[in-house]
Coordinates of C-alpha atoms and ligand atoms in Angstrom, one line a residue:
M15 CA 19.5 -45.2 -39.6
R16 CA 20.5 -47.7 -42.3
T17 CA 21.5 -50.7 -40.3
L18 CA 24.0 -53.2 -41.4
Y19 CA 21.2 -55.7 -41.5
S20 CA 19.1 -53.7 -44.0
K21 CA 22.1 -52.9 -46.1
F22 CA 23.1 -56.5 -46.3
V23 CA 19.6 -57.7 -47.2
I24 CA 19.1 -54.9 -49.8
T25 CA 22.5 -55.6 -51.4
T26 CA 21.9 -59.3 -51.6
I27 CA 18.4 -58.8 -53.2
L28 CA 19.9 -56.2 -55.6
I29 CA 22.6 -58.8 -56.6
M30 CA 19.9 -61.4 -57.1
L31 CA 17.9 -59.0 -59.3
F32 CA 20.9 -57.9 -61.2
S33 CA 22.0 -61.5 -61.9
T34 CA 18.5 -62.3 -63.0
I35 CA 18.5 -59.4 -65.5
V36 CA 21.9 -60.3 -66.8
G37 CA 20.9 -64.0 -67.1
F38 CA 17.7 -63.0 -68.9
M39 CA 19.7 -60.8 -71.4
V40 CA 22.2 -63.5 -72.1
S41 CA 19.6 -66.1 -72.7
N42 CA 17.7 -63.6 -74.8
T43 CA 20.8 -63.1 -77.1
Y44 CA 21.2 -66.8 -77.3
Y45 CA 17.5 -67.1 -78.2
H46 CA 17.8 -64.6 -81.0
Q47 CA 21.2 -65.9 -82.3
T48 CA 20.5 -69.6 -82.2
V49 CA 17.2 -70.9 -80.8
K50 CA 15.0 -68.8 -83.0
Q51 CA 16.5 -70.1 -86.3
E52 CA 16.6 -73.6 -84.9
N53 CA 13.0 -73.5 -83.8
D54 CA 12.0 -72.1 -87.2
R55 CA 13.9 -74.9 -89.0
K56 CA 12.4 -77.7 -86.9
N57 CA 8.9 -76.4 -87.3
M58 CA 9.4 -75.9 -91.0
E59 CA 10.3 -79.6 -91.2
I60 CA 7.2 -80.6 -89.3
A61 CA 5.0 -78.3 -91.4
K62 CA 6.5 -79.7 -94.6
G63 CA 5.8 -83.2 -93.3
M64 CA 2.2 -82.2 -92.5
A65 CA 1.8 -80.8 -96.0
E66 CA 3.3 -83.9 -97.6
F67 CA 0.9 -86.1 -95.7
A68 CA -2.1 -83.9 -96.3
V69 CA -1.7 -84.5 -100.0
T70 CA -2.4 -88.2 -99.5
Q71 CA -5.5 -87.8 -97.4
D72 CA -9.0 -88.4 -98.4
N73 CA -10.5 -86.0 -95.9
L74 CA -8.2 -83.0 -95.5
D75 CA -10.4 -81.3 -92.9
S76 CA -10.5 -84.2 -90.5
Y77 CA -6.8 -84.8 -91.1
L78 CA -6.0 -81.2 -90.1
K79 CA -8.3 -81.4 -87.1
H80 CA -6.4 -84.5 -85.8
T81 CA -3.0 -83.0 -86.5
A82 CA -4.0 -79.8 -84.6
A83 CA -5.3 -82.0 -81.7
S84 CA -1.8 -83.4 -81.2
G85 CA -0.5 -80.0 -80.1
Y86 CA -0.5 -77.5 -83.0
Q87 CA -2.3 -74.3 -84.0
L88 CA -3.0 -74.3 -87.7
F89 CA -4.3 -71.8 -90.2
V90 CA -5.1 -73.1 -93.7
I91 CA -6.1 -71.0 -96.7
N92 CA -6.7 -72.1 -100.4
S93 CA -6.5 -70.3 -103.7
S94 CA -10.3 -69.9 -103.7
G95 CA -10.0 -67.7 -100.6
Q96 CA -11.3 -70.2 -98.0
E97 CA -9.7 -69.8 -94.6
K98 CA -9.9 -72.1 -91.6
F99 CA -8.3 -72.3 -88.1
Y100 CA -7.6 -75.6 -86.4
G101 CA -6.5 -76.2 -82.8
G102 CA -6.1 -73.5 -80.2
S103 CA -7.0 -70.0 -81.5
F104 CA -4.4 -67.3 -82.1
R105 CA -4.5 -64.2 -80.0
D106 CA -3.7 -62.0 -83.0
K107 CA -5.0 -63.3 -86.3
T108 CA -3.6 -60.7 -88.6
L109 CA -1.4 -61.8 -91.4
A110 CA -0.4 -59.6 -94.4
S111 CA -2.2 -60.7 -97.6
E112 CA 1.1 -60.6 -99.5
V113 CA 2.4 -63.4 -97.2
K114 CA -0.7 -65.5 -97.9
E115 CA -0.3 -64.8 -101.6
K116 CA 3.4 -65.8 -101.6
V117 CA 2.9 -69.1 -99.8
L118 CA -0.1 -69.9 -102.1
N119 CA 2.3 -69.3 -105.0
G120 CA 4.7 -71.9 -103.7
D121 CA 7.0 -70.0 -101.3
V122 CA 7.7 -70.9 -97.7
Y123 CA 7.2 -68.4 -94.9
H124 CA 9.7 -68.1 -92.1
G125 CA 7.6 -66.1 -89.6
M126 CA 9.3 -67.6 -86.6
K127 CA 12.9 -66.8 -87.7
N128 CA 11.9 -63.2 -88.6
F129 CA 9.8 -62.5 -85.6
P130 CA 10.7 -59.0 -84.2
K131 CA 13.8 -58.7 -82.0
E132 CA 12.2 -56.4 -79.4
T133 CA 10.0 -59.1 -78.2
F134 CA 12.9 -60.7 -76.2
V135 CA 12.7 -64.4 -75.5
T136 CA 9.0 -64.0 -74.9
G137 CA 8.6 -63.9 -78.7
F138 CA 8.8 -67.6 -78.5
F139 CA 5.5 -67.6 -76.6
A140 CA 3.8 -64.9 -78.8
N141 CA 0.5 -66.5 -79.8
E142 CA 0.3 -64.6 -83.1
L143 CA -0.4 -65.7 -86.6
T144 CA 2.7 -63.9 -87.8
N145 CA 4.8 -66.1 -85.4
T146 CA 4.3 -69.2 -87.5
V147 CA 6.0 -71.1 -90.4
G148 CA 4.1 -71.4 -93.7
V149 CA 4.3 -74.1 -96.4
P150 CA 2.5 -74.5 -99.6
F151 CA 0.8 -77.8 -100.8
T152 CA -1.6 -78.8 -103.5
Y153 CA -4.6 -80.8 -102.6
Q154 CA -6.9 -82.2 -105.3
G155 CA -5.6 -79.7 -107.8
E156 CA -6.0 -76.7 -105.6
S157 CA -3.2 -74.6 -104.0
Y158 CA -3.2 -74.4 -100.3
A159 CA -1.1 -72.6 -97.7
L160 CA -0.5 -74.1 -94.3
F161 CA 0.6 -71.9 -91.4
M162 CA 1.5 -73.6 -88.1
R163 CA 3.0 -73.2 -84.7
P164 CA 3.2 -75.5 -81.8
N165 CA 0.4 -74.9 -79.2
I166 CA 2.5 -73.7 -76.3
E167 CA -0.3 -73.9 -73.9
L168 CA -0.7 -77.6 -74.7
L169 CA 3.1 -78.1 -74.6
F170 CA 3.2 -76.6 -71.2
S171 CA 2.8 -80.0 -69.5
E172 CA 3.0 -80.8 -65.8
V173 CA 6.8 -80.9 -66.0
H174 CA 6.8 -77.2 -66.9
F175 CA 4.5 -76.4 -64.0
V176 CA 6.7 -78.4 -61.7
L177 CA 9.8 -76.5 -62.9
G178 CA 7.9 -73.2 -62.6
W179 CA 7.0 -74.0 -59.0
M180 CA 10.5 -75.1 -58.3
I181 CA 11.9 -71.7 -59.4
I182 CA 9.3 -69.8 -57.3
V183 CA 10.1 -72.0 -54.2
M184 CA 13.8 -71.5 -54.8
V185 CA 13.4 -67.7 -55.0
I186 CA 11.3 -67.5 -51.8
L187 CA 13.6 -69.9 -49.9
S188 CA 16.7 -68.0 -50.9
I189 CA 15.1 -64.7 -49.8
I190 CA 14.2 -66.3 -46.4
A191 CA 17.8 -67.7 -46.2
V192 CA 19.2 -64.3 -46.9
L193 CA 17.0 -62.7 -44.2
I194 CA 18.0 -65.4 -41.6
G195 CA 21.6 -65.6 -42.6
S196 CA 22.2 -61.9 -42.4
R197 CA 20.4 -61.8 -39.0
M198 CA 22.8 -64.4 -37.7
L199 CA 25.7 -62.4 -39.0
V200 CA 24.6 -59.1 -37.7
N201 CA 23.3 -60.2 -34.3
P202 CA 26.8 -60.8 -32.7
I203 CA 27.9 -57.4 -34.1
R204 CA 24.9 -55.8 -32.4
K205 CA 25.9 -57.5 -29.2
L206 CA 29.4 -56.3 -29.5
S207 CA 28.3 -52.8 -30.1
S208 CA 26.0 -52.7 -27.1
A209 CA 28.8 -54.2 -25.0
T210 CA 31.1 -51.5 -26.2
N211 CA 28.6 -48.9 -25.2
K212 CA 28.5 -50.3 -21.7
V213 CA 32.3 -50.2 -21.5
V214 CA 32.2 -46.5 -22.6
E215 CA 30.0 -45.9 -19.5
E216 CA 32.8 -47.5 -17.5
D217 CA 30.8 -50.7 -16.8
F218 CA 33.3 -53.5 -17.2
D219 CA 31.0 -56.2 -16.0
V220 CA 30.2 -57.4 -19.5
H221 CA 30.8 -60.8 -21.1
L222 CA 29.9 -61.6 -24.7
D223 CA 28.4 -65.1 -25.0
I224 CA 29.3 -65.6 -28.7
N225 CA 30.6 -69.1 -29.2
R226 CA 31.6 -69.2 -32.9
K227 CA 34.6 -70.5 -34.5
D228 CA 34.9 -67.9 -37.2
E229 CA 36.4 -64.4 -37.3
I230 CA 33.5 -62.9 -35.3
G231 CA 34.1 -65.6 -32.6
Q232 CA 37.7 -64.6 -32.5
L233 CA 36.8 -60.9 -32.2
A234 CA 34.4 -61.7 -29.4
G235 CA 37.1 -63.7 -27.6
S236 CA 39.6 -60.8 -27.9
F237 CA 36.9 -58.4 -26.8
N238 CA 36.2 -60.4 -23.7
E239 CA 39.9 -60.6 -22.9
M240 CA 40.3 -56.9 -23.5
I241 CA 37.4 -56.1 -21.2
A242 CA 38.7 -58.4 -18.4
R243 CA 42.1 -56.6 -18.6
L244 CA 40.5 -53.2 -18.7
G245 CA 38.4 -54.1 -15.7
E246 CA 41.5 -55.2 -13.8
L247 CA 43.3 -52.0 -14.7
D248 CA 40.3 -49.9 -13.7
K249 CA 40.2 -51.7 -10.3
M250 CA 44.0 -51.1 -9.9
R251 CA 43.6 -47.5 -10.8
K252 CA 40.7 -47.0 -8.3
S253 CA 42.6 -48.7 -5.5
F254 CA 45.7 -46.8 -6.3
I255 CA 43.9 -43.5 -6.1
S256 CA 42.2 -44.4 -2.9
N257 CA 45.5 -45.6 -1.4
V258 CA 47.3 -42.5 -2.4
S259 CA 44.6 -40.3 -1.1
H260 CA 44.6 -42.1 2.2
D261 CA 48.4 -41.9 2.5
I262 CA 48.3 -38.2 1.9
Q263 CA 45.2 -37.6 4.0
S264 CA 46.5 -39.2 7.2
P265 CA 49.8 -37.2 7.5
L266 CA 47.9 -34.1 6.6
L267 CA 45.4 -34.7 9.4
N268 CA 48.3 -35.3 11.9
I269 CA 50.0 -32.1 10.8
Q270 CA 46.8 -30.1 11.2
G271 CA 46.1 -31.6 14.6
Y272 CA 49.6 -31.0 16.0
T273 CA 49.8 -27.4 14.6
R274 CA 46.6 -26.7 16.4
L275 CA 48.0 -28.1 19.6
L276 CA 51.1 -26.0 19.2
E277 CA 48.9 -22.8 19.3
S278 CA 48.3 -23.4 22.9
N279 CA 50.3 -21.3 25.4
T280 CA 50.4 -23.8 28.2
L281 CA 52.8 -26.3 26.4
T282 CA 56.0 -27.4 28.0
K283 CA 59.2 -27.3 26.0
E284 CA 59.2 -31.2 25.7
D285 CA 55.6 -31.3 24.4
K286 CA 56.4 -28.7 21.8
D287 CA 59.5 -30.5 20.7
A288 CA 57.6 -33.8 20.5
Y289 CA 54.8 -32.2 18.4
I290 CA 57.3 -30.5 16.1
Q291 CA 59.0 -33.9 15.7
V292 CA 55.7 -35.5 14.6
I293 CA 55.1 -32.7 12.1
H294 CA 58.6 -33.1 10.8
D295 CA 58.2 -36.9 10.4
E296 CA 54.8 -36.5 8.7
T297 CA 56.2 -34.0 6.1
N298 CA 59.1 -36.4 5.5
R299 CA 56.6 -39.2 4.9
M300 CA 54.6 -37.1 2.4
S301 CA 57.7 -36.0 0.7
M302 CA 58.9 -39.6 0.4
L303 CA 55.5 -40.7 -0.9
T304 CA 55.3 -38.0 -3.6
K305 CA 58.9 -38.8 -4.6
Q306 CA 58.1 -42.5 -5.0
L307 CA 54.9 -41.7 -6.9
L308 CA 56.9 -39.6 -9.3
V309 CA 59.4 -42.5 -9.8
L310 CA 56.5 -44.8 -10.5
T311 CA 54.9 -42.6 -13.1
T312 CA 58.3 -41.9 -14.8
L313 CA 58.8 -45.7 -14.9
E314 CA 55.4 -46.2 -16.5
Q315 CA 56.1 -43.6 -19.1
K316 CA 59.5 -45.0 -20.0
G317 CA 58.0 -48.4 -20.7
N318 CA 60.6 -50.2 -22.7
F319 CA 63.5 -47.8 -22.1
R320 CA 66.5 -47.8 -24.5
N321 CA 69.1 -45.6 -23.0
K322 CA 71.3 -48.4 -21.5
E323 CA 74.8 -47.8 -20.4
M324 CA 77.5 -49.8 -18.6
V325 CA 76.9 -49.6 -14.8
D326 CA 79.4 -50.4 -12.2
V327 CA 77.2 -52.2 -9.7
T328 CA 79.9 -52.7 -7.1
A329 CA 80.7 -49.0 -7.0
Q330 CA 77.1 -48.1 -6.6
L331 CA 76.6 -50.6 -3.7
K332 CA 79.7 -49.2 -1.9
E333 CA 78.5 -45.7 -2.4
I334 CA 75.1 -46.5 -0.9
I335 CA 76.6 -48.3 2.1
Q336 CA 78.7 -45.2 2.7
K337 CA 75.6 -43.0 2.4
Y338 CA 73.7 -45.0 5.1
R339 CA 76.7 -45.5 7.3
W340 CA 75.2 -43.2 10.0
L341 CA 72.0 -45.1 10.1
L342 CA 73.7 -48.4 10.3
D343 CA 75.8 -47.1 13.1
E344 CA 72.8 -45.7 14.9
K345 CA 71.0 -49.0 14.7
E346 CA 74.2 -50.9 15.4
I347 CA 73.8 -53.1 12.3
A348 CA 76.9 -54.7 10.9
V349 CA 77.3 -54.9 7.1
S350 CA 79.6 -57.4 5.5
Y351 CA 80.3 -57.6 1.9
S352 CA 82.8 -59.2 -0.5
L353 CA 82.3 -57.4 -3.8
D354 CA 84.3 -58.1 -7.0
E355 CA 83.9 -55.5 -9.7
V356 CA 80.8 -56.3 -11.8
I357 CA 79.4 -54.3 -14.7
V358 CA 75.9 -54.7 -16.1
S359 CA 74.2 -52.8 -18.9
G360 CA 71.3 -50.7 -17.7
D361 CA 70.0 -47.3 -16.5
P362 CA 72.4 -46.2 -13.6
D363 CA 69.8 -44.0 -11.8
M364 CA 67.2 -46.8 -11.8
L365 CA 69.6 -49.5 -10.6
Y366 CA 70.8 -47.1 -7.9
T367 CA 67.1 -46.8 -6.7
V368 CA 66.9 -50.6 -6.6
W369 CA 70.0 -51.1 -4.4
E370 CA 69.0 -48.1 -2.2
N371 CA 65.5 -49.5 -1.6
L372 CA 66.7 -53.0 -0.8
L373 CA 69.4 -51.8 1.6
T374 CA 67.1 -49.4 3.4
N375 CA 64.5 -52.1 3.8
A376 CA 67.2 -54.5 5.2
I377 CA 68.1 -51.7 7.7
K378 CA 64.4 -50.8 8.5
Y379 CA 63.2 -54.3 9.0
N380 CA 66.3 -55.5 10.9
C381 CA 66.7 -56.1 14.6
P382 CA 69.1 -54.2 16.9
D383 CA 72.5 -55.8 16.7
G384 CA 71.5 -57.4 13.5
S385 CA 73.6 -57.8 10.4
I386 CA 73.3 -57.4 6.6
E387 CA 75.4 -59.4 4.1
L388 CA 75.8 -58.3 0.5
T389 CA 77.1 -60.7 -2.1
I390 CA 77.6 -60.6 -5.8
I391 CA 77.9 -63.7 -7.9
E392 CA 79.0 -63.3 -11.5
R393 CA 77.9 -65.9 -14.0
Q394 CA 78.5 -66.2 -17.7
S395 CA 75.6 -64.1 -18.9
E396 CA 74.1 -62.8 -15.7
V397 CA 74.9 -61.3 -12.3
E398 CA 73.2 -62.2 -9.0
I399 CA 73.2 -59.6 -6.2
A400 CA 71.9 -60.8 -2.9
F401 CA 70.8 -58.8 0.2
Q402 CA 70.6 -61.0 3.3
D403 CA 69.4 -59.6 6.6
T404 CA 68.8 -61.0 10.1
G405 CA 65.6 -59.0 10.6
I406 CA 62.0 -59.6 11.4
G407 CA 61.4 -61.8 8.4
L408 CA 58.2 -62.4 6.5
A409 CA 55.4 -65.0 6.8
P410 CA 55.1 -67.2 3.7
A411 CA 51.7 -65.6 2.9
E412 CA 53.2 -62.1 2.9
Q413 CA 56.1 -63.0 0.6
G414 CA 53.8 -63.2 -2.4
Q415 CA 52.4 -59.8 -1.8
I416 CA 55.3 -57.5 -0.9
F417 CA 55.9 -56.5 -4.6
E418 CA 52.3 -55.1 -4.9
R419 CA 51.8 -51.4 -4.6
F420 CA 51.0 -50.0 -1.2
Y421 CA 51.4 -53.5 0.4
R422 CA 52.9 -53.4 3.8
A423 CA 53.3 -56.6 5.9
D424 CA 51.8 -57.2 9.3
D425 CA 51.0 -53.8 10.9
A426 CA 52.0 -54.8 14.4
R427 CA 55.6 -55.3 13.3
T428 CA 55.9 -52.6 10.7
R429 CA 53.8 -49.7 11.9
T430 CA 56.7 -48.4 13.9
T431 CA 58.8 -48.2 10.8
E432 CA 58.3 -45.5 8.2
G433 CA 57.3 -46.6 4.7
T434 CA 54.8 -46.2 1.9
G435 CA 54.6 -49.8 0.5
L436 CA 55.8 -48.6 -2.9
G437 CA 59.5 -49.3 -2.6
L438 CA 59.5 -53.0 -3.6
S439 CA 56.9 -52.4 -6.4
I440 CA 59.3 -49.8 -7.9
V441 CA 62.2 -52.3 -7.5
K442 CA 60.3 -55.0 -9.3
Q443 CA 59.3 -52.8 -12.1
I444 CA 62.8 -51.6 -12.7
I445 CA 64.2 -55.1 -12.7
D446 CA 61.5 -56.2 -15.1
M447 CA 62.4 -53.4 -17.4
H448 CA 66.0 -54.7 -17.3
G449 CA 64.9 -58.2 -18.2
G450 CA 65.9 -59.5 -14.8
R451 CA 64.1 -61.2 -11.9
I452 CA 63.9 -60.9 -8.1
N453 CA 63.3 -63.6 -5.6
V454 CA 62.6 -63.5 -1.9
R455 CA 63.4 -66.1 0.7
S456 CA 62.4 -65.4 4.3
V457 CA 61.9 -67.0 7.6
L458 CA 59.7 -65.1 10.2
D459 CA 61.8 -63.7 13.0
E460 CA 65.0 -64.9 11.4
G461 CA 65.7 -62.9 8.4
T462 CA 65.1 -62.2 4.7
A463 CA 67.1 -62.5 1.5
F464 CA 66.4 -60.7 -1.7
N465 CA 68.2 -62.0 -4.8
V466 CA 68.3 -59.8 -7.9
I467 CA 69.4 -61.5 -11.1
L468 CA 70.2 -59.2 -14.0
P469 CA 71.4 -60.1 -17.5
K470 CA 74.9 -58.6 -18.2
M471 CA 73.9 -57.1 -21.6
Ligands
ADP788 P1 57.8 -49.9 2.6 O1 59.2 -50.4 3.0 O2 57.8 -48.5 2.2 O3 56.8 -50.4 3.5 P2 58.3 -51.7 0.4 O4 57.5 -51.9 -0.9 O5 59.7 -51.4 0.3 O6 57.5 -50.7 1.3 O7 58.1 -53.1 1.2 C1 56.8 -53.7 1.4 C2 56.7 -54.5 2.6 O8 57.6 -55.6 2.5 C3 57.2 -53.8 3.8 O9 56.2 -53.0 4.4 C4 57.7 -54.9 4.7 O10 56.5 -55.4 5.4 C5 58.1 -56.0 3.8 N1 59.6 -56.0 3.7 C6 60.4 -55.4 2.7 N2 61.7 -55.6 2.9 C7 61.7 -56.4 4.0 C8 62.8 -57.0 4.7 N3 64.1 -56.9 4.3 N4 62.5 -57.8 5.8 C9 61.2 -58.0 6.2 N5 60.2 -57.4 5.5 C10 60.4 -56.7 4.5

């Protein structure tokens, strides 16, 4: 597999190589266009100076030796065919005889300027006799030709070595920096990828310890947040499933048990009726549970619903009171209400579910001879609907939890009443979807008030 790391390192080194080559080509062109001529011109001047000076010397040979010692490679030839080299020796000593002839006859030789183009910038260093400048001079009546080039080896002083080393160290250091830098860049990505793999295997117990202030740090931060949220959702999902299974399992067991009992021939009529009643209650409970689960999933799918219409809340409340009149009478609970007509914008079926849940709770968790009071307060932009009962009430610790799914307060007080613990979580979800809020105020053994506040539009 080609890792991000190797790709990054290879790309960077390729870029370095490429820029070196381009840099070399540019400086090569510059060398051929400008430096070569300039170099030839300068050396030609020096050579002419040498020749001029040579003429005045008593001892030409020793003069040339001294001159060469100051950093030049010389080749001298005279018309009688005598040739001599001074200073560092040339690697290639060939030089066309026409060239020698020409210079002896008084011409100058521009070997540096005309040195072949193919040799790149390295031509500058070519230690060849053709890579020289040649000047004529006359010494004691005899024609001479002087060919010279600076002795590059001598010119390569300590400074050049220092510069050379500097370049080598720079190259090595930048390669090391690329290796380390890319590792630092790639490491957090590797951590992220292994954390993602864990999450794929449903392990949400991961936390990335990447403390950087850059984009990768931000990514790691969002990743941690996302995993924490996913973990929570996963926990909720698991507890939801276990709650649902439990709530389906227990009525089923009861139904199984009582049907088996009903098979017995020795049962009295009262026993039979009692068992049938239990089976009847348990099927009711299951039917209610599945209905509420269905409502919950529909609500989740709807998310931010759009199909709002004008809902006459007062009419809905009156309809529900009418619907439960028989239960209120049976439990001898009095309902008082003073309802002016109020319209809010929302989903009528959902809002109906809210009022129905709140009213049936107020009936279920009420005391015999208790009462329920319904009020509507209309404000400029919102409407408040309150359900106040004189029932069993809620302990302060319970009040924070009643909107959670499957939560049912103190078993000792509620186990006699039917319920799934889903009603209020449905209520809360619907009110949230309508952009409203719900508050609860309750005193244990005295009563409870639920206040729903909905925006009108
Ligand atoms: P359910 O009524 O099916 O148990 P809900 O979600 O409607 O589920 O209510 C959750 C819990 O809140 C109830 O079990 C009950 O303990 C408590 N509760 C709800 N309404 C009232 C109320 N009016 N008075 C006292 N307790 C209430």
